[in-house]
């Protein structure tokens, strides 16, 4: 995967892409990440990239010329890859969207700042718009890092275990079960006996039930779309009955 990231703050990306799974993916040639400072394409003496909004109202808007120049000089005209604008108005980023994006050989990520980009960028340059959730960030950079991270780990060969993406929480529609490591007793708090039993079938059953229970408690919205067995439905029915009994 070849990523082109267009931003006014390329230095934000440098430390994160230098570590961990992303760094390994780059070293192994599985992900190429090219950072482009939009300001480099501003042609005036002071390299101005923003201006006041037509119609007034305060705040600043990213000018269209440097954004078009940056994207078209790197990707051609029309751009030979999807141009994704990170914006609060975009479609919500989910694991399904990450999988969709991971299928492209190349992606351009365009990070907005200020109030946003001139509408003509959105209409005539951008091909997709993504938001990472309903909270207010100061710009698109952190959102672009989220997309970069989620997409990169899905690329073939990036994770050691080729089946890892299929085991992800959200891949099977349920939250993960609890995890424990040594020591077996820490400050008097014990690792559940079942995990030390060596009985793999029992462990798998316990983990699945914990997964289901957590999802039922914390993210019941996910259960509607999760593939549940007859036994799962029976467990949930029992928990629902217990909850009704507890409320008396
Ligand atoms: C304070 C300005 N807001 C008007 C009420 C609009 C606004 C403009 C620009 C709010 C946030 C931003 C900057 N955010 C992003 O560029 C952004 C974002 C986000 O804020 N939340 C979730 N996903 C994303 S993707 C890009």
Tab-separated table of C-alpha atoms in Angstrom, residues 33-233:
chain	number	residue	atom	x	y	z
A	33	UNK	CA	4.148	6.469	3.568
A	34	UNK	CA	4.850	9.763	1.822
A	35	UNK	CA	4.259	13.006	3.704
A	36	UNK	CA	3.508	16.173	1.753
A	37	UNK	CA	3.367	19.627	3.314
A	38	UNK	CA	0.562	21.523	1.566
A	39	UNK	CA	2.371	24.773	2.385
A	40	UNK	CA	5.141	23.772	-0.057
A	41	UNK	CA	2.637	24.367	-2.878
A	42	UNK	CA	1.623	27.896	-1.793
A	43	UNK	CA	3.103	30.234	-4.418
A	44	UNK	CA	2.897	33.623	-2.695
A	45	UNK	CA	5.792	35.144	-0.788
A	46	UNK	CA	4.429	34.227	2.661
A	47	UNK	CA	3.158	30.756	1.675
A	48	UNK	CA	-0.374	31.569	2.780
A	49	UNK	CA	-2.664	28.520	2.835
A	50	UNK	CA	-5.800	29.959	4.503
A	51	UNK	CA	-8.181	32.871	3.989
A	52	UNK	CA	-11.359	34.397	5.409
A	53	UNK	CA	-14.678	32.764	4.590
A	54	UNK	CA	-16.891	34.378	1.942
A	55	UNK	CA	-20.057	35.534	3.693
A	56	UNK	CA	-18.196	36.247	6.913
A	57	UNK	CA	-18.645	34.461	10.208
A	58	UNK	CA	-15.083	34.214	11.466
A	59	UNK	CA	-12.614	31.358	11.397
A	60	UNK	CA	-10.426	30.594	8.403
A	61	UNK	CA	-10.788	28.302	5.405
A	62	UNK	CA	-8.048	26.362	3.585
A	63	UNK	CA	-7.481	27.913	0.160
A	64	UNK	CA	-8.120	25.626	-2.816
A	65	UNK	CA	-5.019	26.411	-4.950
A	66	UNK	CA	-2.291	24.875	-2.739
A	67	UNK	CA	-4.436	21.798	-2.022
A	68	UNK	CA	-5.157	21.133	-5.724
A	69	UNK	CA	-1.521	21.824	-6.642
A	70	UNK	CA	-0.197	19.452	-3.975
A	71	UNK	CA	-2.531	16.556	-4.758
A	72	UNK	CA	-2.318	16.926	-8.560
A	73	UNK	CA	1.457	17.243	-8.623
A	74	UNK	CA	1.857	14.044	-6.589
A	75	UNK	CA	-1.041	11.971	-7.998
A	76	UNK	CA	-1.693	13.514	-11.409
A	77	UNK	CA	-4.872	15.055	-12.771
A	78	UNK	CA	-7.255	13.398	-12.288
A	79	UNK	CA	-5.581	11.782	-9.231
A	80	UNK	CA	-4.712	8.105	-9.786
A	81	UNK	CA	-5.892	7.035	-6.303
A	82	UNK	CA	-8.856	7.729	-4.032
A	83	UNK	CA	-8.494	11.148	-2.357
A	84	UNK	CA	-9.902	10.846	1.134
A	85	UNK	CA	-10.728	13.992	3.076
A	86	UNK	CA	-10.710	13.618	6.863
A	87	UNK	CA	-13.629	15.738	7.992
A	88	UNK	CA	-16.273	15.745	10.758
A	89	UNK	CA	-18.879	15.584	7.941
A	90	UNK	CA	-17.516	12.316	6.508
A	91	UNK	CA	-18.931	8.812	6.769
A	92	UNK	CA	-18.097	7.115	10.038
A	93	UNK	CA	-14.863	5.099	10.012
A	94	UNK	CA	-15.467	1.461	10.988
A	95	UNK	CA	-13.605	-1.833	10.586
A	96	UNK	CA	-15.671	-2.449	7.425
A	97	UNK	CA	-14.409	0.850	5.962
A	98	UNK	CA	-10.828	-0.081	6.939
A	99	UNK	CA	-11.200	-3.390	5.057
A	100	UNK	CA	-12.637	-1.561	2.039
A	101	UNK	CA	-9.678	0.871	1.947
A	102	UNK	CA	-7.089	-1.888	2.443
A	103	UNK	CA	-8.079	-3.296	-0.971
A	104	UNK	CA	-6.675	-0.252	-2.839
A	105	UNK	CA	-3.010	-0.197	-3.918
A	106	UNK	CA	-2.736	3.525	-3.139
A	107	UNK	CA	-4.595	6.067	-0.983
A	108	UNK	CA	-4.302	9.831	-0.554
A	109	UNK	CA	-5.281	11.216	2.853
A	110	UNK	CA	-6.062	14.935	2.965
A	111	UNK	CA	-6.024	16.570	6.401
A	112	UNK	CA	-8.093	19.688	6.934
A	113	UNK	CA	-7.267	22.428	9.415
A	114	UNK	CA	-9.087	25.611	10.521
A	115	UNK	CA	-12.841	25.518	9.823
A	116	UNK	CA	-12.229	23.215	6.875
A	117	UNK	CA	-11.288	23.220	3.194
A	118	UNK	CA	-12.833	25.309	0.426
A	119	UNK	CA	-15.939	23.478	-0.825
A	120	UNK	CA	-14.475	23.191	-4.355
A	121	UNK	CA	-11.799	20.860	-2.996
A	122	UNK	CA	-14.520	18.589	-1.644
A	123	UNK	CA	-16.569	18.763	-4.857
A	124	UNK	CA	-13.843	18.429	-7.510
A	125	UNK	CA	-10.814	16.743	-5.935
A	126	UNK	CA	-11.995	14.595	-3.043
A	127	UNK	CA	-13.528	11.171	-3.778
A	128	UNK	CA	-14.368	10.050	-0.218
A	129	UNK	CA	-14.900	11.745	3.154
A	130	UNK	CA	-14.272	10.084	6.495
A	131	UNK	CA	-14.907	11.034	10.141
A	132	UNK	CA	-13.501	8.947	12.987
A	133	UNK	CA	-16.322	9.734	15.421
A	134	UNK	CA	-18.595	12.286	16.978
A	135	UNK	CA	-16.148	14.442	18.906
A	136	UNK	CA	-14.305	17.602	17.911
A	137	UNK	CA	-10.624	17.437	16.951
A	138	UNK	CA	-8.530	20.426	15.918
A	139	UNK	CA	-7.696	18.999	12.496
A	140	UNK	CA	-7.613	15.887	10.346
A	141	UNK	CA	-4.116	14.672	11.298
A	142	UNK	CA	-5.055	12.395	14.192
A	143	UNK	CA	-7.922	10.995	12.116
A	144	UNK	CA	-5.508	10.275	9.240
A	145	UNK	CA	-3.214	8.426	11.665
A	146	UNK	CA	-6.163	6.348	12.856
A	147	UNK	CA	-7.049	5.403	9.257
A	148	UNK	CA	-3.396	4.717	8.402
A	149	UNK	CA	-2.978	2.480	11.446
A	150	UNK	CA	-6.212	0.509	10.985
A	151	UNK	CA	-5.620	-0.027	7.248
A	152	UNK	CA	-1.906	-0.905	7.527
A	153	UNK	CA	-2.428	-3.731	10.025
A	154	UNK	CA	-4.885	-5.341	7.563
A	155	UNK	CA	-2.356	-5.514	4.716
A	156	UNK	CA	-1.229	-9.045	3.873
A	157	UNK	CA	1.963	-9.968	5.745
A	158	UNK	CA	1.908	-7.038	8.206
A	159	UNK	CA	0.763	-9.068	11.222
A	160	UNK	CA	2.789	-12.154	12.111
A	161	UNK	CA	-0.295	-14.387	12.236
A	162	UNK	CA	-2.053	-14.292	8.828
A	163	UNK	CA	-5.349	-15.195	10.557
A	164	UNK	CA	-5.071	-12.338	13.080
A	165	UNK	CA	-7.443	-9.898	11.300
A	166	UNK	CA	-10.165	-12.591	11.273
A	167	UNK	CA	-9.797	-12.932	15.063
A	168	UNK	CA	-10.137	-9.210	15.716
A	169	UNK	CA	-12.779	-7.987	18.019
A	170	UNK	CA	-15.311	-6.462	15.577
A	171	UNK	CA	-14.424	-9.094	12.967
A	172	UNK	CA	-16.720	-11.594	14.725
A	173	UNK	CA	-18.929	-8.740	15.947
A	174	UNK	CA	-18.181	-9.303	19.663
A	175	UNK	CA	-15.929	-7.558	22.183
A	176	UNK	CA	-12.870	-9.450	23.370
A	177	UNK	CA	-12.680	-11.747	26.366
A	178	UNK	CA	-10.406	-10.819	29.328
A	179	UNK	CA	-6.651	-11.432	28.981
A	180	UNK	CA	-4.249	-12.570	31.721
A	181	UNK	CA	-0.528	-13.225	31.919
A	182	UNK	CA	1.894	-14.200	34.713
A	183	UNK	CA	2.008	-14.033	37.697
A	184	UNK	CA	-0.878	-16.386	38.561
A	185	UNK	CA	-1.560	-14.356	41.723
A	186	UNK	CA	-0.899	-10.601	41.794
A	187	UNK	CA	-1.667	-8.741	45.057
A	188	UNK	CA	-3.974	-11.596	45.936
A	189	UNK	CA	-5.917	-11.308	42.643
A	190	UNK	CA	-6.019	-14.680	40.926
A	191	UNK	CA	-6.062	-15.644	37.281
A	192	UNK	CA	-9.307	-17.591	36.679
A	193	UNK	CA	-8.748	-21.303	37.292
A	194	UNK	CA	-10.151	-22.315	33.895
A	195	UNK	CA	-7.298	-20.506	32.061
A	196	UNK	CA	-4.714	-22.567	33.968
A	197	UNK	CA	-6.609	-25.846	33.526
A	198	UNK	CA	-5.045	-26.785	30.181
A	199	UNK	CA	-8.529	-27.850	29.004
A	200	UNK	CA	-8.620	-26.058	25.648
A	201	UNK	CA	-12.270	-26.758	24.903
A	202	UNK	CA	-13.287	-25.413	28.305
A	203	UNK	CA	-11.055	-22.350	27.825
A	204	UNK	CA	-12.589	-21.645	24.412
A	205	UNK	CA	-16.106	-21.941	25.874
A	206	UNK	CA	-15.242	-19.649	28.805
A	207	UNK	CA	-13.696	-17.044	26.502
A	208	UNK	CA	-16.645	-17.081	24.151
A	209	UNK	CA	-19.092	-16.679	27.030
A	210	UNK	CA	-17.038	-13.787	28.484
A	211	UNK	CA	-17.002	-12.153	25.035
A	212	UNK	CA	-20.733	-12.520	24.693
A	213	UNK	CA	-21.400	-11.297	28.255
A	214	UNK	CA	-19.197	-8.198	27.816
A	215	UNK	CA	-20.833	-7.350	24.527
A	216	UNK	CA	-24.288	-7.788	26.064
A	217	UNK	CA	-23.346	-5.528	29.003
A	218	UNK	CA	-21.305	-2.845	27.240
A	219	UNK	CA	-22.247	-2.816	23.554
A	220	UNK	CA	-25.700	-4.353	23.099
A	221	UNK	CA	-25.868	-2.467	19.759
A	222	UNK	CA	-23.235	-4.903	18.403
A	223	UNK	CA	-25.296	-7.998	19.285
A	224	UNK	CA	-27.921	-7.203	16.672
A	225	UNK	CA	-25.342	-7.729	13.889
A	226	UNK	CA	-23.251	-10.515	15.499
A	227	UNK	CA	-23.622	-14.090	14.232
A	228	UNK	CA	-25.038	-15.821	17.353
A	229	UNK	CA	-25.635	-19.537	17.926
A	230	UNK	CA	-28.690	-21.111	19.602
A	231	UNK	CA	-26.582	-21.463	22.783
A	232	UNK	CA	-25.630	-17.777	22.631
A	233	UNK	CA	-29.283	-16.788	22.402
